[in-house]
Short mmCIF file of C-alpha atoms and ligand atoms in Angstrom, two decimals:
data_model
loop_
_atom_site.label_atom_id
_atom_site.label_comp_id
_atom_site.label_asym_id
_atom_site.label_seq_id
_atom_site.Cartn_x
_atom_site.Cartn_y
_atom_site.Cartn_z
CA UNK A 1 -17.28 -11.13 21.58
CA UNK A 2 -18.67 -14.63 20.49
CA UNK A 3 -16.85 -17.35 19.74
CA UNK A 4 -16.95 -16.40 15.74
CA UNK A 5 -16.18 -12.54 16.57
CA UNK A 6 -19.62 -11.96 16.14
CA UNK A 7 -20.78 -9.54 19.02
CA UNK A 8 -23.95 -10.86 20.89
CA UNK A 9 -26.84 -8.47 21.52
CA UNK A 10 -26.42 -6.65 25.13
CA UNK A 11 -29.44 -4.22 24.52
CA UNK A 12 -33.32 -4.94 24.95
CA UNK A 13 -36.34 -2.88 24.71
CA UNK A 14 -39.73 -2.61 26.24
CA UNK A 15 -42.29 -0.57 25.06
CA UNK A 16 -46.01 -0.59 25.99
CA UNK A 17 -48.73 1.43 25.78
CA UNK A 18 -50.73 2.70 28.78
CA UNK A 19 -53.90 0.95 29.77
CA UNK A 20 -57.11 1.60 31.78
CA UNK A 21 -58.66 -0.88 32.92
CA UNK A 22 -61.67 -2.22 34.45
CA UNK A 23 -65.54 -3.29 34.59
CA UNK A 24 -67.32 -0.09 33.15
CA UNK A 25 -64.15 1.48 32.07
CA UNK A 26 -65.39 2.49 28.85
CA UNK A 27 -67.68 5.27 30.29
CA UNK A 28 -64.36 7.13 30.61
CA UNK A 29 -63.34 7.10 26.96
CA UNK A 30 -64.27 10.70 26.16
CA UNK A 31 -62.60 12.24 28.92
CA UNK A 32 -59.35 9.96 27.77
CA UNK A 33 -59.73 11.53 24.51
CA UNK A 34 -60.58 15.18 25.32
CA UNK A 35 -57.12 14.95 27.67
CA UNK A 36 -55.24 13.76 24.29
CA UNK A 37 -56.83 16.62 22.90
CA UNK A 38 -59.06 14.63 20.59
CA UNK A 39 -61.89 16.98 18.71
CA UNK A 40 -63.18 14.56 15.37
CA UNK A 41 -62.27 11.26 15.75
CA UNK A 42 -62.94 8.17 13.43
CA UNK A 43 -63.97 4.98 14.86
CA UNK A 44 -62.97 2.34 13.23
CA UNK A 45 -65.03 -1.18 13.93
CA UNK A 46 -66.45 -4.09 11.69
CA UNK A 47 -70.45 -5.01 11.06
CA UNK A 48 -70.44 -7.74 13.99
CA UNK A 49 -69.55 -5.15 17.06
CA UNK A 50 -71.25 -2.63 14.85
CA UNK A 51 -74.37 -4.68 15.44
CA UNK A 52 -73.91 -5.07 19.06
CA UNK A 53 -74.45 -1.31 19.60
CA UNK A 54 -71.01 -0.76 21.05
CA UNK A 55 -69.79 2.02 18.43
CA UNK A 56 -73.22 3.88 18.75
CA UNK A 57 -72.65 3.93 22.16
CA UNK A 58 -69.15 5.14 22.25
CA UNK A 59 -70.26 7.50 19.40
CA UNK A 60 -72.95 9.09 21.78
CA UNK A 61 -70.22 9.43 24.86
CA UNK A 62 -67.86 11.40 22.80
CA UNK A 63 -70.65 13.33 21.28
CA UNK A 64 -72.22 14.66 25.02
CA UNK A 65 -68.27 15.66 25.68
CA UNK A 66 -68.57 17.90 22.59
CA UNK A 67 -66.43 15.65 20.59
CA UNK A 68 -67.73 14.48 16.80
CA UNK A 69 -66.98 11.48 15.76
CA UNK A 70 -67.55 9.39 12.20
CA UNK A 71 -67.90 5.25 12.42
CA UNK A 72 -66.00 3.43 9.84
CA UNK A 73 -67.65 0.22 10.51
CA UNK A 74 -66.16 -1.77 6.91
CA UNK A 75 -63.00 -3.61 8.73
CA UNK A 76 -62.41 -6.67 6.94
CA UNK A 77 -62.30 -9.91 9.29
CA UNK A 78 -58.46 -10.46 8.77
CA UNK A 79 -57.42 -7.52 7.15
CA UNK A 80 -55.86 -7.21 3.52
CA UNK A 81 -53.62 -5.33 1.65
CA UNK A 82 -56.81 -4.02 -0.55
CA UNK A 83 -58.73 -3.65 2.68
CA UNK A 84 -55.98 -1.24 4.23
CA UNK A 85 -56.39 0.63 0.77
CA UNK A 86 -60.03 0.98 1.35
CA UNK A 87 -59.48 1.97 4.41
CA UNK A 88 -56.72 4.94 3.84
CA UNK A 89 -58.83 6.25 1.16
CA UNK A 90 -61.46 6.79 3.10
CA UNK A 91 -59.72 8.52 5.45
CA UNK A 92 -58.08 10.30 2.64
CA UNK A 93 -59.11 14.73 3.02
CA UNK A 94 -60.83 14.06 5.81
CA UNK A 95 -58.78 15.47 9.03
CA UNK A 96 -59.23 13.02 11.59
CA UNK A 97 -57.61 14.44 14.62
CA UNK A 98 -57.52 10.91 16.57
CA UNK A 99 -58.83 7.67 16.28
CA UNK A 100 -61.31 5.09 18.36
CA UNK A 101 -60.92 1.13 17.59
CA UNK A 102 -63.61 -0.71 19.12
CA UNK A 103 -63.20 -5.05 17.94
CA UNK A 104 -60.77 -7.79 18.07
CA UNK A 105 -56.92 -7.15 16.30
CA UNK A 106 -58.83 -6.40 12.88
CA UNK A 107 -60.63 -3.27 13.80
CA UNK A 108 -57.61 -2.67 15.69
CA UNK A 109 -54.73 -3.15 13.56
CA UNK A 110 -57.22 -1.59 10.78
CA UNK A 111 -57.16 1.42 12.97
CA UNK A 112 -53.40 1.88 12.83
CA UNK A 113 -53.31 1.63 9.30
CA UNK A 114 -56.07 4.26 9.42
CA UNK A 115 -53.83 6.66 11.90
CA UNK A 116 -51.15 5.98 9.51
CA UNK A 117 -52.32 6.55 6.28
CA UNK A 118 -54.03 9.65 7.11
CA UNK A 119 -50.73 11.23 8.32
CA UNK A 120 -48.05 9.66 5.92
CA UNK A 121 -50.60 9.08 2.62
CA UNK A 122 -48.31 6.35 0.29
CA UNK A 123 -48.91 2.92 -1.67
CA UNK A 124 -49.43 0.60 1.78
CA UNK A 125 -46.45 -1.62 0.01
CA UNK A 126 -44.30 0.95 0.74
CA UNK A 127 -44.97 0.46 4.54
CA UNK A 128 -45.43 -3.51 4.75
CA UNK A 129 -42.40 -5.22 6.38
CA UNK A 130 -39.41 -6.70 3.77
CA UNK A 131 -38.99 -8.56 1.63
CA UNK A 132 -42.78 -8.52 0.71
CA UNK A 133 -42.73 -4.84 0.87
CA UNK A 134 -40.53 -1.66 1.08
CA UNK A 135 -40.25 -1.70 4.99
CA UNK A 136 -40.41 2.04 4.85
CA UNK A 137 -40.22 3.72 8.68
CA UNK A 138 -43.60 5.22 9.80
CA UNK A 139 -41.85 8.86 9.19
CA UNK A 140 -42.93 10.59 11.89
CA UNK A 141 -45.68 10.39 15.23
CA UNK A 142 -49.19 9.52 14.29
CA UNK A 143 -52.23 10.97 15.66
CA UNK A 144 -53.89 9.59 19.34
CA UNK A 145 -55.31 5.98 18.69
CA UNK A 146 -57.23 4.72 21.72
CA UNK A 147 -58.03 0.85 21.54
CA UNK A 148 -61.46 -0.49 22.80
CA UNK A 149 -60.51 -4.18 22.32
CA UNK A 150 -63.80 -6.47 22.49
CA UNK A 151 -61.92 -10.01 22.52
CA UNK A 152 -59.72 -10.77 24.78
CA UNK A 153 -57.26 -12.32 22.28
CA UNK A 154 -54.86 -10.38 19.86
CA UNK A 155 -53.43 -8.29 22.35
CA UNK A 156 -53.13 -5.63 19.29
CA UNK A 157 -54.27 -2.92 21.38
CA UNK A 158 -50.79 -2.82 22.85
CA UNK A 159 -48.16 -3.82 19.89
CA UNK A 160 -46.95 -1.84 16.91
CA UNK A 161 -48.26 -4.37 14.14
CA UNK A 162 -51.34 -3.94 11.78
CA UNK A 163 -51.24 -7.76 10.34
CA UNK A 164 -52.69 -8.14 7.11
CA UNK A 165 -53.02 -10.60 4.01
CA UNK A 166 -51.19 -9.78 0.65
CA UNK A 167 -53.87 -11.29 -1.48
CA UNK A 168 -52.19 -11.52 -4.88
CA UNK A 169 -48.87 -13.31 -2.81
CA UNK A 170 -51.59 -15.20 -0.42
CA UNK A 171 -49.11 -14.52 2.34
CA UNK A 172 -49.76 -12.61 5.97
CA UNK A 173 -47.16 -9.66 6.92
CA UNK A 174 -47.82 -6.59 8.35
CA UNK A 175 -46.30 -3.48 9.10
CA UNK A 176 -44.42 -2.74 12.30
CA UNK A 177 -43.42 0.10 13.71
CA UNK A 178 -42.97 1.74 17.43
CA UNK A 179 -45.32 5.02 15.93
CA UNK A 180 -48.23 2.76 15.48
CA UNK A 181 -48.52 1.25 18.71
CA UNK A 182 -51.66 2.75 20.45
CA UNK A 183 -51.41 5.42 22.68
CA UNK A 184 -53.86 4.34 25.05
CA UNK A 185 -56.34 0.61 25.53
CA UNK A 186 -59.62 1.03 27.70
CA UNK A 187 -59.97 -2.85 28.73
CA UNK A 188 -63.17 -3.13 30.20
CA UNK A 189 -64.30 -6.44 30.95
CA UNK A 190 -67.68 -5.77 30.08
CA UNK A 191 -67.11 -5.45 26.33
CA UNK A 192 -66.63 -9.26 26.53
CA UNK A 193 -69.33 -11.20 28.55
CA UNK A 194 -71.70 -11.47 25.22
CA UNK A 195 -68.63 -13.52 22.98
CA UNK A 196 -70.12 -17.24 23.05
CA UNK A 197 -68.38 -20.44 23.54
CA UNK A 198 -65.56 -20.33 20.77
CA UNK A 199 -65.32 -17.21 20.03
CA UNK A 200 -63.77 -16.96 23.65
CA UNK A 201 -61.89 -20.21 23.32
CA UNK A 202 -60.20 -19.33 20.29
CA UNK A 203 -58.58 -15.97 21.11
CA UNK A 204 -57.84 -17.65 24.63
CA UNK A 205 -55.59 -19.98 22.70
CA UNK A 206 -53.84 -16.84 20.80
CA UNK A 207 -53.09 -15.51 24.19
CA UNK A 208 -51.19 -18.52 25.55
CA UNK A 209 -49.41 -18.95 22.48
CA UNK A 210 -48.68 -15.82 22.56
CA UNK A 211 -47.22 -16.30 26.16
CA UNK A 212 -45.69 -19.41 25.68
CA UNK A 213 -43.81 -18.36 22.24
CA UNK A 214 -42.43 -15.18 23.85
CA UNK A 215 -41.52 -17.31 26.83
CA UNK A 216 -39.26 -19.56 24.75
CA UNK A 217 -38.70 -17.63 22.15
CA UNK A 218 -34.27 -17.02 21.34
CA UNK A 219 -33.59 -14.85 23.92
CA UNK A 220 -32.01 -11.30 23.24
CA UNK A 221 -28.80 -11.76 23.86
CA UNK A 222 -28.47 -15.00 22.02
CA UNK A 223 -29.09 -12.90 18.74
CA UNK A 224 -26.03 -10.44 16.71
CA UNK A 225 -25.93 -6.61 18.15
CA UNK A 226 -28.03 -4.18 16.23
CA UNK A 227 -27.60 -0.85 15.68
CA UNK A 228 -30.20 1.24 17.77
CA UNK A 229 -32.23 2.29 14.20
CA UNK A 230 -32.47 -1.19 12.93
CA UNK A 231 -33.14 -3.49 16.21
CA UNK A 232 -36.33 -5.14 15.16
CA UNK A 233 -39.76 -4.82 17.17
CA UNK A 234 -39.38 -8.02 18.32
CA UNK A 235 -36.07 -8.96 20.51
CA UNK A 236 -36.54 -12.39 21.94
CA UNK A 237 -37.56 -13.01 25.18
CA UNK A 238 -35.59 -11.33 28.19
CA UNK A 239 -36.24 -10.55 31.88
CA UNK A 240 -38.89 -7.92 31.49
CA UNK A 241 -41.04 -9.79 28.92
CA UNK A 242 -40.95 -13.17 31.20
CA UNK A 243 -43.11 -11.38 33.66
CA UNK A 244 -45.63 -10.50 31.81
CA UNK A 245 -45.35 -14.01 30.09
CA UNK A 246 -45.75 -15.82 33.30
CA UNK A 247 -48.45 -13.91 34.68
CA UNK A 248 -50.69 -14.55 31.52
CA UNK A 249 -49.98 -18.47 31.57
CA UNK A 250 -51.38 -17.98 35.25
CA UNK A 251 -54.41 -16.48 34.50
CA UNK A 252 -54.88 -18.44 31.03
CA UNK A 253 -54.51 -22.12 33.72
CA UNK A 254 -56.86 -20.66 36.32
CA UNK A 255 -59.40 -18.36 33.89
CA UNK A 256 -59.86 -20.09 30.47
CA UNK A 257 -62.23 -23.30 30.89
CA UNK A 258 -63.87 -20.68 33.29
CA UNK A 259 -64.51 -18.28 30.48
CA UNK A 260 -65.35 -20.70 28.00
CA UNK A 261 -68.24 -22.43 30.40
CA UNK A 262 -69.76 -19.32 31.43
CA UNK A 263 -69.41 -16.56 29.71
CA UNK A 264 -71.25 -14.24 32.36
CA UNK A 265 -68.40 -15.28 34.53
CA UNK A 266 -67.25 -11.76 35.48
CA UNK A 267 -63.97 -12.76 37.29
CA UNK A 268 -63.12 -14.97 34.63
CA UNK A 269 -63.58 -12.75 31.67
CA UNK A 270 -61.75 -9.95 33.71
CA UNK A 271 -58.51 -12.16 34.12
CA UNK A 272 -58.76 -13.11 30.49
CA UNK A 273 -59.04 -9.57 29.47
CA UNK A 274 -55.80 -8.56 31.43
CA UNK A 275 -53.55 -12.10 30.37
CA UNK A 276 -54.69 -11.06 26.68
CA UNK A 277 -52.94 -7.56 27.10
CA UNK A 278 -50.00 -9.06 29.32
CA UNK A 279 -49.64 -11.60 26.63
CA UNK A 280 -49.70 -8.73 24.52
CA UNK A 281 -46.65 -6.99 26.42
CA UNK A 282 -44.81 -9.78 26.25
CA UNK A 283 -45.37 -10.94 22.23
CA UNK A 284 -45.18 -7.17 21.42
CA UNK A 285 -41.45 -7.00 22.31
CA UNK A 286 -40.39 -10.34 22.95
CA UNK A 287 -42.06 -11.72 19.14
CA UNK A 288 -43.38 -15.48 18.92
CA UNK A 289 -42.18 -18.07 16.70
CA UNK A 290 -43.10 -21.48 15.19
CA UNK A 291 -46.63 -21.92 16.11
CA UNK A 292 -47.55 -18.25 14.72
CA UNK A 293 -45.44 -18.64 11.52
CA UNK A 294 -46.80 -22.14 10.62
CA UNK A 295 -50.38 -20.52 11.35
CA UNK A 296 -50.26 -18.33 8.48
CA UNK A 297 -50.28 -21.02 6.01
CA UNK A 298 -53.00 -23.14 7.76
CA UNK A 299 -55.19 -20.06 7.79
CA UNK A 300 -54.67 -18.98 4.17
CA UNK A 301 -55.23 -22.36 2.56
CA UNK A 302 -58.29 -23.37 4.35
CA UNK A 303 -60.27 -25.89 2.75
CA UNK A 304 -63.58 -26.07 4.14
CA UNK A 305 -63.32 -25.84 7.72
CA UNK A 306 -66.70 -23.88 9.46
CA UNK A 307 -66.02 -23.65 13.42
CA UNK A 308 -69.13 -23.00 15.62
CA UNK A 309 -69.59 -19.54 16.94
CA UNK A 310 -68.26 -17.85 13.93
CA UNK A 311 -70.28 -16.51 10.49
CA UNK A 312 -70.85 -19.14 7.96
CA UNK A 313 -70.37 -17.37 4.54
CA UNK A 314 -66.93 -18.60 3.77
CA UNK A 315 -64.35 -21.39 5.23
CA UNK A 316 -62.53 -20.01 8.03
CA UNK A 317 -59.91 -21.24 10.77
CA UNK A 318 -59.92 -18.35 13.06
CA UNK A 319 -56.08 -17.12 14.26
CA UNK A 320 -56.62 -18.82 17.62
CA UNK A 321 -57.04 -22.39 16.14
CA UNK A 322 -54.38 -21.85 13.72
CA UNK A 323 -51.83 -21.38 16.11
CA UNK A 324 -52.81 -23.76 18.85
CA UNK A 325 -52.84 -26.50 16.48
CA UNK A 326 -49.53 -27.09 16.20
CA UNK A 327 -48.27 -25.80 19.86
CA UNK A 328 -48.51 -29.21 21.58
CA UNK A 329 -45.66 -30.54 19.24
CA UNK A 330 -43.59 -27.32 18.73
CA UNK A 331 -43.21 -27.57 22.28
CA UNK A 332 -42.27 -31.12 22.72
CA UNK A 333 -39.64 -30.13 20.00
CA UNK A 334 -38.24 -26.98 21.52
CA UNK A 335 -38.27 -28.70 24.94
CA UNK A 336 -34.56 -29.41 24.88
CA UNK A 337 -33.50 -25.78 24.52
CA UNK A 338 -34.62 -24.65 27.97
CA UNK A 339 -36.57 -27.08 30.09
CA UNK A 340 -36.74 -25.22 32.65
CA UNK A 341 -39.17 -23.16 31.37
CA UNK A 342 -41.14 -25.35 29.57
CA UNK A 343 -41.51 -27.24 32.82
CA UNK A 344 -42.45 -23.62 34.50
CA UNK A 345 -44.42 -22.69 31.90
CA UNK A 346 -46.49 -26.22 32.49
CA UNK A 347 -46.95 -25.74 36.19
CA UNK A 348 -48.25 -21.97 35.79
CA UNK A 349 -51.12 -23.45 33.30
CA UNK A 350 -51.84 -25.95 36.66
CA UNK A 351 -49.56 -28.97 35.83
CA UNK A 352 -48.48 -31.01 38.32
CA UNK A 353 -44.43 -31.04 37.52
CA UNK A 354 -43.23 -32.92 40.60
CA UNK A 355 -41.34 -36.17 40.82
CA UNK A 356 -41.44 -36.27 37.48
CA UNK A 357 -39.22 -38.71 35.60
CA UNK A 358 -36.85 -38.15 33.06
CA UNK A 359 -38.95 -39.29 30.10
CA UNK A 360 -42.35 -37.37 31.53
CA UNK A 361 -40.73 -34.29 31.38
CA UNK A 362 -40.68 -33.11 27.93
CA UNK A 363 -43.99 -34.22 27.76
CA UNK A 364 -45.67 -32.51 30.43
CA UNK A 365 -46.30 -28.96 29.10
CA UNK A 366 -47.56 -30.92 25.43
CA UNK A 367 -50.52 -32.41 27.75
CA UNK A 368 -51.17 -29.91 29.41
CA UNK A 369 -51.92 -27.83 26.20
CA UNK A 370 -53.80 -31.15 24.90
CA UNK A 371 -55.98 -30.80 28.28
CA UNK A 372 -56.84 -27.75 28.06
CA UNK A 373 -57.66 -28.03 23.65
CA UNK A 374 -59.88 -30.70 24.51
CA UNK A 375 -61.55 -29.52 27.48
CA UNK A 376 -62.29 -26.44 25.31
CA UNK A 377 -63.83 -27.86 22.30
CA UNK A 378 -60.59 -27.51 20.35
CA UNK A 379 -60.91 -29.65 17.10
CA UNK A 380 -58.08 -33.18 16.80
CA UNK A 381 -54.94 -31.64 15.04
CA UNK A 382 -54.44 -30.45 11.90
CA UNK A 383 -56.46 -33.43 10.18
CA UNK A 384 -59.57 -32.37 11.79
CA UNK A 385 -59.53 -28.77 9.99
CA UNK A 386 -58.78 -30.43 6.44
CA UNK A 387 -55.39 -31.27 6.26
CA UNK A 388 -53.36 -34.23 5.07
CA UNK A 389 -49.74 -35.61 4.70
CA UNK A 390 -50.53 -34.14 1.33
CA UNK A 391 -50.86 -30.79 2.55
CA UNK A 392 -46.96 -30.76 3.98
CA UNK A 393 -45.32 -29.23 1.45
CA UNK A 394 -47.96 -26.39 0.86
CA UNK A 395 -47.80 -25.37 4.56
CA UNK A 396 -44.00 -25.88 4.94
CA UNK A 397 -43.41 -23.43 2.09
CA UNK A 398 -45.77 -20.95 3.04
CA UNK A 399 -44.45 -21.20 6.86
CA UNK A 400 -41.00 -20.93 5.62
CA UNK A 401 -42.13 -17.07 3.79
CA UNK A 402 -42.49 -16.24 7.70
CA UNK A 403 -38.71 -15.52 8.56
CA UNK A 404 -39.76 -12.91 10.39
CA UNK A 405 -40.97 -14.68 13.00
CA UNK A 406 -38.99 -18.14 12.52
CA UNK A 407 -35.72 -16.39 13.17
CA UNK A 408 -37.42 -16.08 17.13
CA UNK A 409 -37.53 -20.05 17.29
CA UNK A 410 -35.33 -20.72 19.95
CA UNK A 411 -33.65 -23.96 17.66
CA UNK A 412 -32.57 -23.40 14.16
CA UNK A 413 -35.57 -24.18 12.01
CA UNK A 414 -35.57 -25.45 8.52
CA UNK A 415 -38.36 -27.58 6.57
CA UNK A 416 -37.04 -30.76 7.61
CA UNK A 417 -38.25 -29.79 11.29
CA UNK A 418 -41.04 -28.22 10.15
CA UNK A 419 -42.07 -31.36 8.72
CA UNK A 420 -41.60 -33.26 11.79
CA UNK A 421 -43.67 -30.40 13.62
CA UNK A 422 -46.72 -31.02 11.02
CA UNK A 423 -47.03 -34.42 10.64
CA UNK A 424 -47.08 -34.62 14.57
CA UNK A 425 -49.53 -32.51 14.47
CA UNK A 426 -51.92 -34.16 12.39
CA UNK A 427 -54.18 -36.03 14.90
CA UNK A 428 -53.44 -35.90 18.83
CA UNK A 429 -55.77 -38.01 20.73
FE1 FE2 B 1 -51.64 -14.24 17.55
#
């Protein structure tokens, strides 16, 4: 018992789903889905991989294995509410009997909403986590979903989320449950060697936050007991997430610049493709925290912000800026907490963290996350993408709608720190 008779959490979980991978492992994907007894599947992608060929492609594999298969290739870039709508009527009277996403976490997490909306047909409110939504629980299985991720990024293909914007609330939820993780990713390396400059930086910096947030994130046992049918998705960071945590921060310090410089870089994109899905592991059970949360907010009230790489018909900050923006000072804030880890955490991205002094300490893993931003192309802080001390109490309230995720920060978190986090954020070199 705790000290205020409050029992502690003694009970974690770790759920993943299986994974092939490898260079050329997507010539296997009909025989994956013949063995999950797959006969008309729906492959859900957006126009930009549609464009690339790779749906065709995976269309024309499943086709020779005497499988049929329909391409849904409308995925909104960030899904919505209405897009998930779209999406499950379309689907709606048409028996699906397993499912094919081929993109980044949108065609993915698209895809699940898909699987789930054919089976379990209801208003998608019902579904979307409290206290935006109902927070209904997926009622029953779903039908196979086999993930085909193209970005090595999200890490979607192994978590039980479909994100997605509210638009009339401009906030980001989602819906979680175990049923819609995928039951199978085909990472193939391959898929990846064509994303230029940014659009490989930027997911590379969702990964490590992804990492680094489940790293740190309030351990499991350092949050009240839950019942078996109500422990959330996400239960703070504990022995079994850590390893897949460290591993990715390992790859991310060795593989990232490599990645970004050369995208033929086979090796390179390879390790990045397998510290996206270990990142994935880890953030799918352990849950991030303050750099995610505040993202939401700095995505949804972008001004006119137009990175390189990406289409140029509306203002965009893509997730992977969003989050990294703010990660330097989260994590000279949450250094105190555990800094041990934040030291290990520094030296697996290639820090240096020996015979350091006392005051370099909490500062290490901060520049070595500046090091890599601006070796990377990453834009100056916050003030670079639009935003002002003007903007603080706009992205504090919108970060605060994220208790979902805050309630992993490792410190208690209010909007007096979030302040503190933002307005150190706002220009960094
Ligand atoms: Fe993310």
């Amino acid at each position: 018992m705790g000290c205020l008779d409050i029992p502690n959490e003694t009970v974690f979980t770790m759920e993943m789903t299986p994974i092939k991978v490898g260079v050329g492992a997507t010539d296997e994907v009909a025989y994956d889905l013949k063995r999950l007894g797959v006969r008309h599947a729906l492959i859900v992608t957006d126009h930009g991989v549609m464009k690339l060929g790779l749906p065709e492609r995976v269309r024309t594999l499943l086709q020779e294995d005497g499988i049929s298969a329909d391409i849904f290739d409308d995925v909104h870039v960030e899904p919505t509410d209405k897009s998930f709508e779209a999406i499950a009527s379309f689907v709606h009277g048409r028996d699906y009997d397993g499912f094919v996403a081929i993109g980044g976490g949108s065609s993915i997490d698209s895809a699940k909403a898909a699987n789930l909306f054919t089976a379990y047909p209801a208003p998608v409110l019902d579904y979307v986590n409290k206290p935006i939504g109902k927070g209904l629980p997926v009622p029953g299985p779903l039908k196979p979903l086999v993930a085909l991720p193209t970005t090595a990024g999200t890490g979607s293909e192994t978590t039980a989320v479909a994100i997605m914007d509210v638009l009339s609330l401009k906030v980001k939820t989602g819906i979680s449950h175990r049923y819609l993780r995928p039951t199978m990713a085909i990472i193939d390396p391959l898929n990846t060697v064509t994303l230029p400059p940014m659009a490989t930086a930027y997911p590379g910096f969702d990964v490590l936050t992804h990492a680094l947030e489940s790293y740190t994130s309030r351990p499991y046992d350092a949050r009240p007991k839950h019942k078996p049918e109500e422990r959330p998705v996400y239960v703070g960071s504990n022995p079994i997430s850590d390893l897949w945590c460290e591993k990715a921060l390992e790859y991310l310090g060795r593989y990232l610049r490599r990645a970004v410089l050369n995208g033929m870089d086979v090796e390179a994109r390879t390790y990045m493709a397998l510290a996206a899905t270990y990142a994935g592991i880890g953030f799918g059970n352990a849950g991030v925290h303050v750099p995610h949360a505040i993202a939401y907010p700095i995505a949804g009230l972008v001004k006119n912000f137009s990175p390189p790489d990406y289409p140029k018909d509306e203002p965009i900050i893509p997730h992977g800026l969003s989050v990294i923006i703010t990660a330097p000072s989260t994590f000279r804030w949450t250094y105190p907490v555990s800094p041990e880890r934040h030291l290990r955490a520094a030296q697996l991205l290639g820090a240096n963290v020996n015979g350091l002094t006392a005051a370099e300490m909490p500062e290490v893993l901060p520049r070595t996350l500046l090091s890599l931003m601006r070796d990377t192309g990453i834009p100056n802080g916050l003030a670079a993408l639009g935003y002002g001390d003007a903007d603080a109490g706009a992205l504090i309230e919108g970060t605060l709608k994220q208790q979902r995720l805050l309630v992993n920060c490792p410190r208690d978190v209010g909007a007096e720190e979030l302040r503190h986090i933002i307005q150190s954020s706002l220009e960094y070199w």
